[in-house]
mmCIF file with all atom_site columns, N, CA, C and O and ligand atoms in Angstrom:
data_model
loop_
_atom_site.group_PDB
_atom_site.id
_atom_site.type_symbol
_atom_site.label_atom_id
_atom_site.label_alt_id
_atom_site.label_comp_id
_atom_site.label_asym_id
_atom_site.label_entity_id
_atom_site.label_seq_id
_atom_site.pdbx_PDB_ins_code
_atom_site.Cartn_x
_atom_site.Cartn_y
_atom_site.Cartn_z
_atom_site.occupancy
_atom_site.B_iso_or_equiv
_atom_site.pdbx_formal_charge
_atom_site.auth_seq_id
_atom_site.auth_comp_id
_atom_site.auth_asym_id
_atom_site.auth_atom_id
_atom_site.pdbx_PDB_model_num
ATOM   1   N  N   . MET A 1 1  ? 103.159 98.974  189.785 1.00 0.00 ? 58  MET A N   1
ATOM   2   C  CA  . MET A 1 1  ? 103.712 98.053  190.707 1.00 0.00 ? 58  MET A CA  1
ATOM   3   C  C   . MET A 1 1  ? 102.632 97.234  190.955 1.00 0.00 ? 58  MET A C   1
ATOM   4   O  O   . MET A 1 1  ? 101.443 97.006  191.142 1.00 0.00 ? 58  MET A O   1
ATOM   5   N  N   . VAL A 1 2  ? 103.244 95.880  190.964 1.00 0.00 ? 59  VAL A N   1
ATOM   6   C  CA  . VAL A 1 2  ? 102.458 94.403  191.267 1.00 0.00 ? 59  VAL A CA  1
ATOM   7   C  C   . VAL A 1 2  ? 101.721 94.571  192.309 1.00 0.00 ? 59  VAL A C   1
ATOM   8   O  O   . VAL A 1 2  ? 102.104 95.123  193.577 1.00 0.00 ? 59  VAL A O   1
ATOM   9   N  N   . ASP A 1 3  ? 100.842 94.045  192.502 1.00 0.00 ? 60  ASP A N   1
ATOM   10  C  CA  . ASP A 1 3  ? 99.688  93.762  193.701 1.00 0.00 ? 60  ASP A CA  1
ATOM   11  C  C   . ASP A 1 3  ? 99.840  92.865  194.058 1.00 0.00 ? 60  ASP A C   1
ATOM   12  O  O   . ASP A 1 3  ? 99.854  91.419  193.188 1.00 0.00 ? 60  ASP A O   1
ATOM   13  N  N   . SER A 1 4  ? 99.735  92.500  195.428 1.00 0.00 ? 61  SER A N   1
ATOM   14  C  CA  . SER A 1 4  ? 99.535  91.121  196.075 1.00 0.00 ? 61  SER A CA  1
ATOM   15  C  C   . SER A 1 4  ? 98.294  91.211  196.730 1.00 0.00 ? 61  SER A C   1
ATOM   16  O  O   . SER A 1 4  ? 97.669  91.803  197.052 1.00 0.00 ? 61  SER A O   1
ATOM   17  N  N   . VAL A 1 5  ? 97.632  89.825  196.547 1.00 0.00 ? 62  VAL A N   1
ATOM   18  C  CA  . VAL A 1 5  ? 96.167  89.425  197.080 1.00 0.00 ? 62  VAL A CA  1
ATOM   19  C  C   . VAL A 1 5  ? 96.284  88.297  197.572 1.00 0.00 ? 62  VAL A C   1
ATOM   20  O  O   . VAL A 1 5  ? 96.824  87.392  197.178 1.00 0.00 ? 62  VAL A O   1
ATOM   21  N  N   . THR A 1 6  ? 95.412  88.057  198.476 1.00 0.00 ? 63  THR A N   1
ATOM   22  C  CA  . THR A 1 6  ? 95.056  86.638  199.285 1.00 0.00 ? 63  THR A CA  1
ATOM   23  C  C   . THR A 1 6  ? 93.935  85.994  198.865 1.00 0.00 ? 63  THR A C   1
ATOM   24  O  O   . THR A 1 6  ? 92.923  86.577  198.846 1.00 0.00 ? 63  THR A O   1
ATOM   25  N  N   . LYS A 1 7  ? 94.014  84.778  198.169 1.00 0.00 ? 64  LYS A N   1
ATOM   26  C  CA  . LYS A 1 7  ? 92.359  84.267  197.973 1.00 0.00 ? 64  LYS A CA  1
ATOM   27  C  C   . LYS A 1 7  ? 92.646  82.863  198.765 1.00 0.00 ? 64  LYS A C   1
ATOM   28  O  O   . LYS A 1 7  ? 93.634  82.057  198.136 1.00 0.00 ? 64  LYS A O   1
ATOM   29  N  N   . ARG A 1 8  ? 91.797  82.545  199.700 1.00 0.00 ? 65  ARG A N   1
ATOM   30  C  CA  . ARG A 1 8  ? 91.527  80.944  199.880 1.00 0.00 ? 65  ARG A CA  1
ATOM   31  C  C   . ARG A 1 8  ? 92.999  80.963  200.567 1.00 0.00 ? 65  ARG A C   1
ATOM   32  O  O   . ARG A 1 8  ? 93.173  79.697  200.410 1.00 0.00 ? 65  ARG A O   1
ATOM   33  N  N   . GLY A 1 9  ? 93.489  81.548  201.280 1.00 0.00 ? 66  GLY A N   1
ATOM   34  C  CA  . GLY A 1 9  ? 94.580  81.276  202.096 1.00 0.00 ? 66  GLY A CA  1
ATOM   35  C  C   . GLY A 1 9  ? 96.401  81.526  201.128 1.00 0.00 ? 66  GLY A C   1
ATOM   36  O  O   . GLY A 1 9  ? 97.298  81.234  201.579 1.00 0.00 ? 66  GLY A O   1
ATOM   37  N  N   . LYS A 1 10 ? 95.679  81.400  199.945 1.00 0.00 ? 67  LYS A N   1
ATOM   38  C  CA  . LYS A 1 10 ? 96.865  81.645  198.889 1.00 0.00 ? 67  LYS A CA  1
ATOM   39  C  C   . LYS A 1 10 ? 97.194  82.611  198.715 1.00 0.00 ? 67  LYS A C   1
ATOM   40  O  O   . LYS A 1 10 ? 96.143  83.737  198.446 1.00 0.00 ? 67  LYS A O   1
ATOM   41  N  N   . SER A 1 11 ? 98.486  83.340  198.284 1.00 0.00 ? 68  SER A N   1
ATOM   42  C  CA  . SER A 1 11 ? 98.861  84.699  197.850 1.00 0.00 ? 68  SER A CA  1
ATOM   43  C  C   . SER A 1 11 ? 99.074  84.651  196.337 1.00 0.00 ? 68  SER A C   1
ATOM   44  O  O   . SER A 1 11 ? 99.890  83.692  195.892 1.00 0.00 ? 68  SER A O   1
ATOM   45  N  N   . TYR A 1 12 ? 98.772  85.849  195.715 1.00 0.00 ? 69  TYR A N   1
ATOM   46  C  CA  . TYR A 1 12 ? 98.539  85.961  194.322 1.00 0.00 ? 69  TYR A CA  1
ATOM   47  C  C   . TYR A 1 12 ? 99.522  87.286  193.912 1.00 0.00 ? 69  TYR A C   1
ATOM   48  O  O   . TYR A 1 12 ? 99.051  88.166  194.409 1.00 0.00 ? 69  TYR A O   1
ATOM   49  N  N   . TYR A 1 13 ? 99.996  87.609  192.972 1.00 0.00 ? 70  TYR A N   1
ATOM   50  C  CA  . TYR A 1 13 ? 100.389 88.638  192.362 1.00 0.00 ? 70  TYR A CA  1
ATOM   51  C  C   . TYR A 1 13 ? 99.769  89.146  191.141 1.00 0.00 ? 70  TYR A C   1
ATOM   52  O  O   . TYR A 1 13 ? 99.623  88.288  190.107 1.00 0.00 ? 70  TYR A O   1
ATOM   53  N  N   . VAL A 1 14 ? 99.770  90.288  191.246 1.00 0.00 ? 71  VAL A N   1
ATOM   54  C  CA  . VAL A 1 14 ? 98.702  90.891  190.276 1.00 0.00 ? 71  VAL A CA  1
ATOM   55  C  C   . VAL A 1 14 ? 99.342  92.049  189.491 1.00 0.00 ? 71  VAL A C   1
ATOM   56  O  O   . VAL A 1 14 ? 99.367  93.419  189.990 1.00 0.00 ? 71  VAL A O   1
ATOM   57  N  N   . CYS A 1 15 ? 98.896  91.646  188.002 1.00 0.00 ? 72  CYS A N   1
ATOM   58  C  CA  . CYS A 1 15 ? 99.279  92.694  186.983 1.00 0.00 ? 72  CYS A CA  1
ATOM   59  C  C   . CYS A 1 15 ? 98.418  93.877  187.397 1.00 0.00 ? 72  CYS A C   1
ATOM   60  O  O   . CYS A 1 15 ? 97.682  93.347  186.938 1.00 0.00 ? 72  CYS A O   1
ATOM   61  N  N   . GLN A 1 16 ? 99.101  95.251  187.573 1.00 0.00 ? 73  GLN A N   1
ATOM   62  C  CA  . GLN A 1 16 ? 98.048  96.115  187.617 1.00 0.00 ? 73  GLN A CA  1
ATOM   63  C  C   . GLN A 1 16 ? 97.598  96.831  186.024 1.00 0.00 ? 73  GLN A C   1
ATOM   64  O  O   . GLN A 1 16 ? 96.599  97.649  185.959 1.00 0.00 ? 73  GLN A O   1
ATOM   65  N  N   . GLU A 1 17 ? 98.521  96.297  185.081 1.00 0.00 ? 74  GLU A N   1
ATOM   66  C  CA  . GLU A 1 17 ? 97.823  96.688  183.921 1.00 0.00 ? 74  GLU A CA  1
ATOM   67  C  C   . GLU A 1 17 ? 96.989  95.846  183.250 1.00 0.00 ? 74  GLU A C   1
ATOM   68  O  O   . GLU A 1 17 ? 95.598  96.457  182.577 1.00 0.00 ? 74  GLU A O   1
ATOM   69  N  N   . CYS A 1 18 ? 97.108  94.656  183.446 1.00 0.00 ? 75  CYS A N   1
ATOM   70  C  CA  . CYS A 1 18 ? 95.651  93.855  182.664 1.00 0.00 ? 75  CYS A CA  1
ATOM   71  C  C   . CYS A 1 18 ? 94.903  93.072  183.824 1.00 0.00 ? 75  CYS A C   1
ATOM   72  O  O   . CYS A 1 18 ? 93.715  92.338  183.280 1.00 0.00 ? 75  CYS A O   1
ATOM   73  N  N   . GLY A 1 19 ? 95.576  92.913  184.686 1.00 0.00 ? 76  GLY A N   1
ATOM   74  C  CA  . GLY A 1 19 ? 94.621  92.437  185.881 1.00 0.00 ? 76  GLY A CA  1
ATOM   75  C  C   . GLY A 1 19 ? 94.912  90.784  185.818 1.00 0.00 ? 76  GLY A C   1
ATOM   76  O  O   . GLY A 1 19 ? 94.081  90.470  186.970 1.00 0.00 ? 76  GLY A O   1
ATOM   77  N  N   . PHE A 1 20 ? 95.688  90.271  185.285 1.00 0.00 ? 77  PHE A N   1
ATOM   78  C  CA  . PHE A 1 20 ? 96.212  88.604  185.618 1.00 0.00 ? 77  PHE A CA  1
ATOM   79  C  C   . PHE A 1 20 ? 96.934  88.415  186.668 1.00 0.00 ? 77  PHE A C   1
ATOM   80  O  O   . PHE A 1 20 ? 97.268  89.385  187.241 1.00 0.00 ? 77  PHE A O   1
ATOM   81  N  N   . ALA A 1 21 ? 96.457  87.425  187.309 1.00 0.00 ? 78  ALA A N   1
ATOM   82  C  CA  . ALA A 1 21 ? 97.332  87.209  188.586 1.00 0.00 ? 78  ALA A CA  1
ATOM   83  C  C   . ALA A 1 21 ? 97.940  86.293  188.536 1.00 0.00 ? 78  ALA A C   1
ATOM   84  O  O   . ALA A 1 21 ? 97.890  85.247  187.669 1.00 0.00 ? 78  ALA A O   1
ATOM   85  N  N   . TYR A 1 22 ? 99.156  86.065  189.141 1.00 0.00 ? 79  TYR A N   1
ATOM   86  C  CA  . TYR A 1 22 ? 100.376 85.069  189.227 1.00 0.00 ? 79  TYR A CA  1
ATOM   87  C  C   . TYR A 1 22 ? 100.453 84.352  190.501 1.00 0.00 ? 79  TYR A C   1
ATOM   88  O  O   . TYR A 1 22 ? 100.289 84.854  191.605 1.00 0.00 ? 79  TYR A O   1
ATOM   89  N  N   . GLU A 1 23 ? 101.152 83.129  190.643 1.00 0.00 ? 80  GLU A N   1
ATOM   90  C  CA  . GLU A 1 23 ? 101.652 82.521  191.880 1.00 0.00 ? 80  GLU A CA  1
ATOM   91  C  C   . GLU A 1 23 ? 102.966 83.356  192.402 1.00 0.00 ? 80  GLU A C   1
ATOM   92  O  O   . GLU A 1 23 ? 103.145 82.929  193.323 1.00 0.00 ? 80  GLU A O   1
ATOM   93  N  N   . THR A 1 24 ? 103.662 83.953  191.602 1.00 0.00 ? 81  THR A N   1
ATOM   94  C  CA  . THR A 1 24 ? 105.025 84.353  191.751 1.00 0.00 ? 81  THR A CA  1
ATOM   95  C  C   . THR A 1 24 ? 104.973 85.911  191.585 1.00 0.00 ? 81  THR A C   1
ATOM   96  O  O   . THR A 1 24 ? 104.509 86.302  190.040 1.00 0.00 ? 81  THR A O   1
ATOM   97  N  N   . ARG A 1 25 ? 105.764 86.338  192.513 1.00 0.00 ? 82  ARG A N   1
ATOM   98  C  CA  . ARG A 1 25 ? 106.223 87.927  191.960 1.00 0.00 ? 82  ARG A CA  1
ATOM   99  C  C   . ARG A 1 25 ? 106.524 88.383  190.719 1.00 0.00 ? 82  ARG A C   1
ATOM   100 O  O   . ARG A 1 25 ? 106.452 89.177  190.163 1.00 0.00 ? 82  ARG A O   1
ATOM   101 N  N   . GLU A 1 26 ? 107.581 86.882  190.262 1.00 0.00 ? 83  GLU A N   1
ATOM   102 C  CA  . GLU A 1 26 ? 108.691 87.651  189.209 1.00 0.00 ? 83  GLU A CA  1
ATOM   103 C  C   . GLU A 1 26 ? 107.929 87.223  188.020 1.00 0.00 ? 83  GLU A C   1
ATOM   104 O  O   . GLU A 1 26 ? 107.763 88.005  187.373 1.00 0.00 ? 83  GLU A O   1
ATOM   105 N  N   . LEU A 1 27 ? 106.810 86.404  188.063 1.00 0.00 ? 84  LEU A N   1
ATOM   106 C  CA  . LEU A 1 27 ? 105.799 86.618  186.538 1.00 0.00 ? 84  LEU A CA  1
ATOM   107 C  C   . LEU A 1 27 ? 105.094 87.446  186.445 1.00 0.00 ? 84  LEU A C   1
ATOM   108 O  O   . LEU A 1 27 ? 104.616 87.918  185.643 1.00 0.00 ? 84  LEU A O   1
ATOM   109 N  N   . ALA A 1 28 ? 104.110 87.859  187.627 1.00 0.00 ? 85  ALA A N   1
ATOM   110 C  CA  . ALA A 1 28 ? 103.465 89.556  187.775 1.00 0.00 ? 85  ALA A CA  1
ATOM   111 C  C   . ALA A 1 28 ? 104.406 90.635  187.241 1.00 0.00 ? 85  ALA A C   1
ATOM   112 O  O   . ALA A 1 28 ? 103.611 91.292  186.367 1.00 0.00 ? 85  ALA A O   1
ATOM   113 N  N   . GLN A 1 29 ? 105.528 90.829  187.851 1.00 0.00 ? 86  GLN A N   1
ATOM   114 C  CA  . GLN A 1 29 ? 106.385 91.655  187.094 1.00 0.00 ? 86  GLN A CA  1
ATOM   115 C  C   . GLN A 1 29 ? 106.708 91.970  185.940 1.00 0.00 ? 86  GLN A C   1
ATOM   116 O  O   . GLN A 1 29 ? 107.089 92.634  185.214 1.00 0.00 ? 86  GLN A O   1
ATOM   117 N  N   . LYS A 1 30 ? 107.296 90.295  185.186 1.00 0.00 ? 87  LYS A N   1
ATOM   118 C  CA  . LYS A 1 30 ? 107.632 90.156  184.091 1.00 0.00 ? 87  LYS A CA  1
ATOM   119 C  C   . LYS A 1 30 ? 106.186 90.799  183.130 1.00 0.00 ? 87  LYS A C   1
ATOM   120 O  O   . LYS A 1 30 ? 106.570 91.172  182.042 1.00 0.00 ? 87  LYS A O   1
ATOM   121 N  N   . CYS A 1 31 ? 105.002 90.604  183.670 1.00 0.00 ? 88  CYS A N   1
ATOM   122 C  CA  . CYS A 1 31 ? 103.703 90.979  183.069 1.00 0.00 ? 88  CYS A CA  1
ATOM   123 C  C   . CYS A 1 31 ? 103.626 91.666  182.326 1.00 0.00 ? 88  CYS A C   1
ATOM   124 O  O   . CYS A 1 31 ? 103.198 92.775  181.804 1.00 0.00 ? 88  CYS A O   1
ATOM   125 N  N   . GLU A 1 32 ? 103.656 92.460  184.118 1.00 0.00 ? 89  GLU A N   1
ATOM   126 C  CA  . GLU A 1 32 ? 103.454 94.192  183.877 1.00 0.00 ? 89  GLU A CA  1
ATOM   127 C  C   . GLU A 1 32 ? 104.723 95.233  182.920 1.00 0.00 ? 89  GLU A C   1
ATOM   128 O  O   . GLU A 1 32 ? 104.009 95.859  182.695 1.00 0.00 ? 89  GLU A O   1
ATOM   129 N  N   . GLU A 1 33 ? 105.321 94.665  183.360 1.00 0.00 ? 90  GLU A N   1
ATOM   130 C  CA  . GLU A 1 33 ? 106.871 95.038  182.150 1.00 0.00 ? 90  GLU A CA  1
ATOM   131 C  C   . GLU A 1 33 ? 106.291 94.901  181.030 1.00 0.00 ? 90  GLU A C   1
ATOM   132 O  O   . GLU A 1 33 ? 106.243 95.835  180.024 1.00 0.00 ? 90  GLU A O   1
ATOM   133 N  N   . TRP A 1 34 ? 105.766 93.960  180.469 1.00 0.00 ? 91  TRP A N   1
ATOM   134 C  CA  . TRP A 1 34 ? 105.446 93.427  178.851 1.00 0.00 ? 91  TRP A CA  1
ATOM   135 C  C   . TRP A 1 34 ? 104.445 94.785  178.876 1.00 0.00 ? 91  TRP A C   1
ATOM   136 O  O   . TRP A 1 34 ? 104.006 95.132  177.696 1.00 0.00 ? 91  TRP A O   1
ATOM   137 N  N   . CYS A 1 35 ? 103.146 94.430  179.591 1.00 0.00 ? 92  CYS A N   1
ATOM   138 C  CA  . CYS A 1 35 ? 101.568 95.127  179.029 1.00 0.00 ? 92  CYS A CA  1
ATOM   139 C  C   . CYS A 1 35 ? 102.066 96.529  179.231 1.00 0.00 ? 92  CYS A C   1
ATOM   140 O  O   . CYS A 1 35 ? 101.686 97.299  178.432 1.00 0.00 ? 92  CYS A O   1
ATOM   141 N  N   . THR A 1 36 ? 102.981 97.229  179.987 1.00 0.00 ? 93  THR A N   1
ATOM   142 C  CA  . THR A 1 36 ? 103.478 98.927  179.960 1.00 0.00 ? 93  THR A CA  1
ATOM   143 C  C   . THR A 1 36 ? 104.270 99.298  178.630 1.00 0.00 ? 93  THR A C   1
ATOM   144 O  O   . THR A 1 36 ? 103.489 100.001 178.300 1.00 0.00 ? 93  THR A O   1
ATOM   145 N  N   . LYS A 1 37 ? 104.812 98.561  178.562 1.00 0.00 ? 94  LYS A N   1
ATOM   146 C  CA  . LYS A 1 37 ? 105.697 98.652  177.277 1.00 0.00 ? 94  LYS A CA  1
ATOM   147 C  C   . LYS A 1 37 ? 104.857 98.125  176.131 1.00 0.00 ? 94  LYS A C   1
ATOM   148 O  O   . LYS A 1 37 ? 104.938 99.409  174.996 1.00 0.00 ? 94  LYS A O   1
ATOM   149 N  N   . HIS A 1 38 ? 104.515 97.045  175.946 1.00 0.00 ? 95  HIS A N   1
ATOM   150 C  CA  . HIS A 1 38 ? 103.438 96.797  174.936 1.00 0.00 ? 95  HIS A CA  1
ATOM   151 C  C   . HIS A 1 38 ? 102.439 96.922  174.190 1.00 0.00 ? 95  HIS A C   1
ATOM   152 O  O   . HIS A 1 38 ? 101.380 96.866  173.420 1.00 0.00 ? 95  HIS A O   1
ATOM   153 N  N   . HIS A 1 39 ? 101.665 97.440  175.640 1.00 0.00 ? 96  HIS A N   1
ATOM   154 C  CA  . HIS A 1 39 ? 100.131 97.920  175.702 1.00 0.00 ? 96  HIS A CA  1
ATOM   155 C  C   . HIS A 1 39 ? 99.406  96.621  175.139 1.00 0.00 ? 96  HIS A C   1
ATOM   156 O  O   . HIS A 1 39 ? 98.187  96.501  174.193 1.00 0.00 ? 96  HIS A O   1
ATOM   157 N  N   . SER A 1 40 ? 99.877  95.215  175.510 1.00 0.00 ? 97  SER A N   1
ATOM   158 C  CA  . SER A 1 40 ? 99.281  93.936  175.067 1.00 0.00 ? 97  SER A CA  1
ATOM   159 C  C   . SER A 1 40 ? 99.868  92.932  175.844 1.00 0.00 ? 97  SER A C   1
ATOM   160 O  O   . SER A 1 40 ? 100.597 93.256  176.372 1.00 0.00 ? 97  SER A O   1
ATOM   161 N  N   . CYS A 1 41 ? 99.420  91.938  175.578 1.00 0.00 ? 98  CYS A N   1
ATOM   162 C  CA  . CYS A 1 41 ? 99.672  90.434  176.893 1.00 0.00 ? 98  CYS A CA  1
ATOM   163 C  C   . CYS A 1 41 ? 100.831 89.803  176.089 1.00 0.00 ? 98  CYS A C   1
ATOM   164 O  O   . CYS A 1 41 ? 100.412 89.653  174.591 1.00 0.00 ? 98  CYS A O   1
ATOM   165 N  N   . SER A 1 42 ? 101.712 89.349  177.102 1.00 0.00 ? 99  SER A N   1
ATOM   166 C  CA  . SER A 1 42 ? 102.081 87.934  175.906 1.00 0.00 ? 99  SER A CA  1
ATOM   167 C  C   . SER A 1 42 ? 101.828 86.821  176.108 1.00 0.00 ? 99  SER A C   1
ATOM   168 O  O   . SER A 1 42 ? 101.622 86.815  177.407 1.00 0.00 ? 99  SER A O   1
ATOM   169 N  N   . LEU A 1 43 ? 101.510 85.890  175.390 1.00 0.00 ? 100 LEU A N   1
ATOM   170 C  CA  . LEU A 1 43 ? 101.112 84.767  175.703 1.00 0.00 ? 100 LEU A CA  1
ATOM   171 C  C   . LEU A 1 43 ? 102.165 83.914  176.543 1.00 0.00 ? 100 LEU A C   1
ATOM   172 O  O   . LEU A 1 43 ? 101.480 82.921  177.343 1.00 0.00 ? 100 LEU A O   1
ATOM   173 N  N   . GLU A 1 44 ? 103.143 84.047  175.898 1.00 0.00 ? 101 GLU A N   1
ATOM   174 C  CA  . GLU A 1 44 ? 104.134 83.378  177.517 1.00 0.00 ? 101 GLU A CA  1
ATOM   175 C  C   . GLU A 1 44 ? 104.190 83.348  178.142 1.00 0.00 ? 101 GLU A C   1
ATOM   176 O  O   . GLU A 1 44 ? 104.656 82.587  178.967 1.00 0.00 ? 101 GLU A O   1
ATOM   177 N  N   . ILE A 1 45 ? 103.737 84.766  178.863 1.00 0.00 ? 102 ILE A N   1
ATOM   178 C  CA  . ILE A 1 45 ? 103.694 84.815  180.155 1.00 0.00 ? 102 ILE A CA  1
ATOM   179 C  C   . ILE A 1 45 ? 102.062 84.586  180.915 1.00 0.00 ? 102 ILE A C   1
ATOM   180 O  O   . ILE A 1 45 ? 101.794 83.924  181.572 1.00 0.00 ? 102 ILE A O   1
ATOM   181 N  N   . THR A 1 46 ? 101.267 84.977  180.058 1.00 0.00 ? 103 THR A N   1
ATOM   182 C  CA  . THR A 1 46 ? 99.773  84.975  180.500 1.00 0.00 ? 103 THR A CA  1
ATOM   183 C  C   . THR A 1 46 ? 99.128  83.592  180.889 1.00 0.00 ? 103 THR A C   1
ATOM   184 O  O   . THR A 1 46 ? 98.325  83.144  181.125 1.00 0.00 ? 103 THR A O   1
ATOM   185 N  N   . LYS A 1 47 ? 100.021 82.642  180.053 1.00 0.00 ? 104 LYS A N   1
ATOM   186 C  CA  . LYS A 1 47 ? 99.983  81.289  180.094 1.00 0.00 ? 104 LYS A CA  1
ATOM   187 C  C   . LYS A 1 47 ? 99.978  80.740  181.558 1.00 0.00 ? 104 LYS A C   1
ATOM   188 O  O   . LYS A 1 47 ? 99.620  79.805  181.752 1.00 0.00 ? 104 LYS A O   1
ATOM   189 N  N   . HIS A 1 48 ? 100.857 81.701  182.209 1.00 0.00 ? 105 HIS A N   1
ATOM   190 C  CA  . HIS A 1 48 ? 100.799 81.083  183.653 1.00 0.00 ? 105 HIS A CA  1
ATOM   191 C  C   . HIS A 1 48 ? 100.100 81.712  184.545 1.00 0.00 ? 105 HIS A C   1
ATOM   192 O  O   . HIS A 1 48 ? 100.094 81.389  185.877 1.00 0.00 ? 105 HIS A O   1
ATOM   193 N  N   . ALA A 1 49 ? 99.073  82.606  184.045 1.00 0.00 ? 106 ALA A N   1
ATOM   194 C  CA  . ALA A 1 49 ? 98.220  83.240  185.037 1.00 0.00 ? 106 ALA A CA  1
ATOM   195 C  C   . ALA A 1 49 ? 97.065  81.882  185.651 1.00 0.00 ? 106 ALA A C   1
ATOM   196 O  O   . ALA A 1 49 ? 96.975  81.137  185.142 1.00 0.00 ? 106 ALA A O   1
ATOM   197 N  N   . VAL A 1 50 ? 96.494  83.267  186.758 1.00 0.00 ? 107 VAL A N   1
ATOM   198 C  CA  . VAL A 1 50 ? 95.855  82.020  187.805 1.00 0.00 ? 107 VAL A CA  1
ATOM   199 C  C   . VAL A 1 50 ? 94.470  83.052  187.569 1.00 0.00 ? 107 VAL A C   1
ATOM   200 O  O   . VAL A 1 50 ? 94.487  83.881  188.015 1.00 0.00 ? 107 VAL A O   1
ATOM   201 N  N   . ASN A 1 51 ? 93.056  82.081  187.151 1.00 0.00 ? 108 ASN A N   1
ATOM   202 C  CA  . ASN A 1 51 ? 92.064  82.686  187.630 1.00 0.00 ? 108 ASN A CA  1
ATOM   203 C  C   . ASN A 1 51 ? 91.734  82.580  188.969 1.00 0.00 ? 108 ASN A C   1
ATOM   204 O  O   . ASN A 1 51 ? 91.119  81.668  189.582 1.00 0.00 ? 108 ASN A O   1
ATOM   205 N  N   . ILE A 1 52 ? 91.560  84.012  189.601 1.00 0.00 ? 109 ILE A N   1
ATOM   206 C  CA  . ILE A 1 52 ? 91.018  84.228  191.232 1.00 0.00 ? 109 ILE A CA  1
ATOM   207 C  C   . ILE A 1 52 ? 89.955  84.880  191.527 1.00 0.00 ? 109 ILE A C   1
ATOM   208 O  O   . ILE A 1 52 ? 89.708  85.159  192.664 1.00 0.00 ? 109 ILE A O   1
ATOM   209 N  N   . SER A 1 53 ? 89.104  84.714  190.415 1.00 0.00 ? 110 SER A N   1
ATOM   210 C  CA  . SER A 1 53 ? 87.738  85.572  190.230 1.00 0.00 ? 110 SER A CA  1
ATOM   211 C  C   . SER A 1 53 ? 87.029  85.099  190.764 1.00 0.00 ? 110 SER A C   1
ATOM   212 O  O   . SER A 1 53 ? 85.613  85.337  191.521 1.00 0.00 ? 110 SER A O   1
ATOM   213 N  N   . GLN A 1 54 ? 86.885  83.402  191.147 1.00 0.00 ? 111 GLN A N   1
ATOM   214 C  CA  . GLN A 1 54 ? 85.983  82.914  191.751 1.00 0.00 ? 111 GLN A CA  1
ATOM   215 C  C   . GLN A 1 54 ? 86.567  81.850  192.998 1.00 0.00 ? 111 GLN A C   1
ATOM   216 O  O   . GLN A 1 54 ? 87.787  81.451  192.945 1.00 0.00 ? 111 GLN A O   1
HETATM 217 ZN ZN1 . ZN  B 2 .  ? 99.833  92.160  182.417 1.00 0.00 ? 445 ZN  B ZN1 1
#
């Protein structure tokens, strides 16, 4: 289940499998589906990830 977090007033959606964050729930969902299935990340998807750790 995709997680949503708010950082600096913006909402992001986090893939629970790999921990990458996205600006849209669709992307996070896609990522999570991929990660769960393949146990690795898809570059096509993770290139849209945003770094929210800082
Ligand atoms: Zn993922």
